[in-house]
Amino acid sequence: MKVFGIGVGKGKGFLGVYSVNYYKEGEIVMDLSLGDESPVRDLRTIELATRHIDHPFGRYVNHHCDPNCYIDKKRELMIALRDINIGDEITFDYSQNETAIAAPFECSCGAANCKGSI
């Protein structure tokens, strides 16, 4: 399985995905097509164009209101929105990707543009 340069570790009280490589803006961070299709939307799945997948690393990518990645639903890829340094947590904005949030929550990402409730 091609995993790119990421690893799972514990961050701000949650497991998260952290970069072990440097990514430039626009580069592929994760190939989400390698995940297993899920029959239901839940906390671990990521919504793609026609399905929800449970990816072995994607399930640990945390939400952030000012994320460094986005989901290209049609190509089933996670793409860097800006340069990502080694050790940076990989994040995406759940509210920009999911048509419905499986388990709404109060965000505590700390971004200046934090939405509060997701």
PDB file of C-alpha atoms in Angstrom:
ATOM      1  CA  MET A   1       0.000   0.000   0.000  1.00  0.00           C
ATOM      2  CA  LYS A   2       1.408   3.402  -0.935  1.00  0.00           C
ATOM      3  CA  VAL A   3       1.142   5.523   2.195  1.00  0.00           C
ATOM      4  CA  PHE A   4       3.252   8.555   1.230  1.00  0.00           C
ATOM      5  CA  GLY A   5       5.038  10.297   4.107  1.00  0.00           C
ATOM      6  CA  ILE A   6       2.678  10.214   7.050  1.00  0.00           C
ATOM      7  CA  GLY A   7       2.477   8.596  10.452  1.00  0.00           C
ATOM      8  CA  VAL A   8      -0.090   8.343  13.232  1.00  0.00           C
ATOM      9  CA  GLY A   9       0.739   9.816  16.634  1.00  0.00           C
ATOM     10  CA  LYS A  10      -0.852  11.457  19.653  1.00  0.00           C
ATOM     11  CA  GLY A  11      -1.232  15.223  19.559  1.00  0.00           C
ATOM     12  CA  LYS A  12      -3.644  17.473  21.466  1.00  0.00           C
ATOM     13  CA  GLY A  13      -5.333  14.608  23.298  1.00  0.00           C
ATOM     14  CA  PHE A  14      -6.328  12.825  20.092  1.00  0.00           C
ATOM     15  CA  LEU A  15      -4.558  10.535  17.694  1.00  0.00           C
ATOM     16  CA  GLY A  16      -3.610  12.458  14.579  1.00  0.00           C
ATOM     17  CA  VAL A  17      -1.688  12.100  11.342  1.00  0.00           C
ATOM     18  CA  TYR A  18       1.687  13.818  11.091  1.00  0.00           C
ATOM     19  CA  SER A  19       3.918  14.458   8.119  1.00  0.00           C
ATOM     20  CA  VAL A  20       7.248  12.639   7.928  1.00  0.00           C
ATOM     21  CA  ASN A  21       8.015  14.278   4.563  1.00  0.00           C
ATOM     22  CA  TYR A  22       7.897  17.828   3.252  1.00  0.00           C
ATOM     23  CA  TYR A  23       4.912  18.503   0.948  1.00  0.00           C
ATOM     24  CA  LYS A  24       4.568  21.429  -1.399  1.00  0.00           C
ATOM     25  CA  GLU A  25       1.212  23.072  -2.013  1.00  0.00           C
ATOM     26  CA  GLY A  26      -0.777  20.949  -4.485  1.00  0.00           C
ATOM     27  CA  GLU A  27       1.048  17.683  -3.798  1.00  0.00           C
ATOM     28  CA  ILE A  28      -0.778  14.452  -2.968  1.00  0.00           C
ATOM     29  CA  VAL A  29      -0.593  13.691   0.750  1.00  0.00           C
ATOM     30  CA  MET A  30      -2.793  10.603   0.827  1.00  0.00           C
ATOM     31  CA  ASP A  31      -4.422   8.293  -1.727  1.00  0.00           C
ATOM     32  CA  LEU A  32      -7.878   7.742  -0.227  1.00  0.00           C
ATOM     33  CA  SER A  33      -8.900   5.193  -2.867  1.00  0.00           C
ATOM     34  CA  LEU A  34      -6.907   2.639  -0.858  1.00  0.00           C
ATOM     35  CA  GLY A  35      -9.495   2.722   1.922  1.00  0.00           C
ATOM     36  CA  ASP A  36     -12.278   0.237   2.452  1.00  0.00           C
ATOM     37  CA  GLU A  37     -15.758   1.255   1.375  1.00  0.00           C
ATOM     38  CA  SER A  38     -18.063   1.757   4.330  1.00  0.00           C
ATOM     39  CA  PRO A  39     -21.799   1.078   4.128  1.00  0.00           C
ATOM     40  CA  VAL A  40     -22.453   3.864   6.643  1.00  0.00           C
ATOM     41  CA  ARG A  41     -21.175   7.347   7.447  1.00  0.00           C
ATOM     42  CA  ASP A  42     -19.397   7.368  10.809  1.00  0.00           C
ATOM     43  CA  LEU A  43     -16.595   9.042  12.768  1.00  0.00           C
ATOM     44  CA  ARG A  44     -13.866   7.222  10.839  1.00  0.00           C
ATOM     45  CA  THR A  45     -15.105   7.586   7.270  1.00  0.00           C
ATOM     46  CA  ILE A  46     -14.288  10.212   4.665  1.00  0.00           C
ATOM     47  CA  GLU A  47     -16.883  11.200   2.085  1.00  0.00           C
ATOM     48  CA  LEU A  48     -15.781  10.887  -1.516  1.00  0.00           C
ATOM     49  CA  ALA A  49     -17.769  11.517  -4.714  1.00  0.00           C
ATOM     50  CA  THR A  50     -19.908   8.384  -4.582  1.00  0.00           C
ATOM     51  CA  ARG A  51     -19.007   6.604  -1.348  1.00  0.00           C
ATOM     52  CA  HIS A  52     -17.633   6.778   2.170  1.00  0.00           C
ATOM     53  CA  ILE A  53     -14.303   5.122   2.852  1.00  0.00           C
ATOM     54  CA  ASP A  54     -12.525   4.004   6.008  1.00  0.00           C
ATOM     55  CA  HIS A  55      -8.846   4.585   5.257  1.00  0.00           C
ATOM     56  CA  PRO A  56      -6.253   3.107   7.669  1.00  0.00           C
ATOM     57  CA  PHE A  57      -4.580   6.524   8.090  1.00  0.00           C
ATOM     58  CA  GLY A  58      -7.359   8.829   6.895  1.00  0.00           C
ATOM     59  CA  ARG A  59      -9.508   7.785   9.849  1.00  0.00           C
ATOM     60  CA  TYR A  60      -7.033   9.621  12.131  1.00  0.00           C
ATOM     61  CA  VAL A  61      -6.878  12.906  10.205  1.00  0.00           C
ATOM     62  CA  ASN A  62      -8.334  15.568  12.480  1.00  0.00           C
ATOM     63  CA  HIS A  63     -10.547  18.520  11.613  1.00  0.00           C
ATOM     64  CA  HIS A  64      -9.176  22.052  11.520  1.00  0.00           C
ATOM     65  CA  CYS A  65     -10.993  25.227  10.472  1.00  0.00           C
ATOM     66  CA  ASP A  66      -7.775  26.444   8.770  1.00  0.00           C
ATOM     67  CA  PRO A  67      -6.608  23.091   7.358  1.00  0.00           C
ATOM     68  CA  ASN A  68      -3.448  22.307   5.427  1.00  0.00           C
ATOM     69  CA  CYS A  69      -5.204  19.773   3.151  1.00  0.00           C
ATOM     70  CA  TYR A  70      -8.434  19.284   1.247  1.00  0.00           C
ATOM     71  CA  ILE A  71     -10.185  16.259  -0.215  1.00  0.00           C
ATOM     72  CA  ASP A  72     -10.409  15.960  -3.997  1.00  0.00           C
ATOM     73  CA  LYS A  73     -13.543  13.804  -3.973  1.00  0.00           C
ATOM     74  CA  LYS A  74     -13.484  12.850  -7.649  1.00  0.00           C
ATOM     75  CA  ARG A  75      -9.821  11.787  -7.707  1.00  0.00           C
ATOM     76  CA  GLU A  76     -10.087  10.338  -4.164  1.00  0.00           C
ATOM     77  CA  LEU A  77      -6.972  12.150  -2.961  1.00  0.00           C
ATOM     78  CA  MET A  78      -5.978  14.331  -0.025  1.00  0.00           C
ATOM     79  CA  ILE A  79      -4.071  17.322  -1.416  1.00  0.00           C
ATOM     80  CA  ALA A  80      -1.855  19.895   0.370  1.00  0.00           C
ATOM     81  CA  LEU A  81      -3.438  23.364   0.447  1.00  0.00           C
ATOM     82  CA  ARG A  82      -0.085  24.893   1.398  1.00  0.00           C
ATOM     83  CA  ASP A  83       3.428  23.708   2.147  1.00  0.00           C
ATOM     84  CA  ILE A  84       3.539  21.151   4.968  1.00  0.00           C
ATOM     85  CA  ASN A  85       6.693  20.661   7.026  1.00  0.00           C
ATOM     86  CA  ILE A  86       7.993  17.503   8.647  1.00  0.00           C
ATOM     87  CA  GLY A  87       6.178  17.042  11.957  1.00  0.00           C
ATOM     88  CA  ASP A  88       3.123  19.130  11.008  1.00  0.00           C
ATOM     89  CA  GLU A  89      -0.248  17.593  11.736  1.00  0.00           C
ATOM     90  CA  ILE A  90      -2.245  16.771   8.584  1.00  0.00           C
ATOM     91  CA  THR A  91      -5.774  18.254   8.795  1.00  0.00           C
ATOM     92  CA  PHE A  92      -8.815  18.985   6.655  1.00  0.00           C
ATOM     93  CA  ASP A  93     -12.065  20.876   7.239  1.00  0.00           C
ATOM     94  CA  TYR A  94     -14.768  18.272   7.855  1.00  0.00           C
ATOM     95  CA  SER A  95     -17.518  20.828   7.225  1.00  0.00           C
ATOM     96  CA  GLN A  96     -16.140  21.538   3.729  1.00  0.00           C
ATOM     97  CA  ASN A  97     -16.034  17.861   2.828  1.00  0.00           C
ATOM     98  CA  GLU A  98     -18.940  16.079   4.482  1.00  0.00           C
ATOM     99  CA  THR A  99     -22.551  16.696   3.414  1.00  0.00           C
ATOM    100  CA  ALA A 100     -23.549  15.690   6.969  1.00  0.00           C
ATOM    101  CA  ILE A 101     -21.400  15.334  10.092  1.00  0.00           C
ATOM    102  CA  ALA A 102     -21.759  11.858  11.661  1.00  0.00           C
ATOM    103  CA  ALA A 103     -21.169  13.184  15.191  1.00  0.00           C
ATOM    104  CA  PRO A 104     -21.356  16.995  15.505  1.00  0.00           C
ATOM    105  CA  PHE A 105     -18.828  18.502  17.930  1.00  0.00           C
ATOM    106  CA  GLU A 106     -17.494  21.751  19.364  1.00  0.00           C
ATOM    107  CA  CYS A 107     -14.280  22.641  17.590  1.00  0.00           C
ATOM    108  CA  SER A 108     -11.240  23.682  19.592  1.00  0.00           C
ATOM    109  CA  CYS A 109      -8.738  23.960  16.736  1.00  0.00           C
ATOM    110  CA  GLY A 110      -7.601  27.440  17.763  1.00  0.00           C
ATOM    111  CA  ALA A 111      -7.756  28.928  14.255  1.00  0.00           C
ATOM    112  CA  ALA A 112      -8.590  32.624  13.987  1.00  0.00           C
ATOM    113  CA  ASN A 113     -11.529  31.618  11.758  1.00  0.00           C
ATOM    114  CA  CYS A 114     -12.704  28.726  13.979  1.00  0.00           C
ATOM    115  CA  LYS A 115     -16.348  27.891  13.264  1.00  0.00           C
ATOM    116  CA  GLY A 116     -17.026  26.701  16.824  1.00  0.00           C
ATOM    117  CA  SER A 117     -19.642  24.049  16.093  1.00  0.00           C
ATOM    118  CA  ILE A 118     -19.013  21.427  13.436  1.00  0.00           C
TER     119      ILE A 118
END
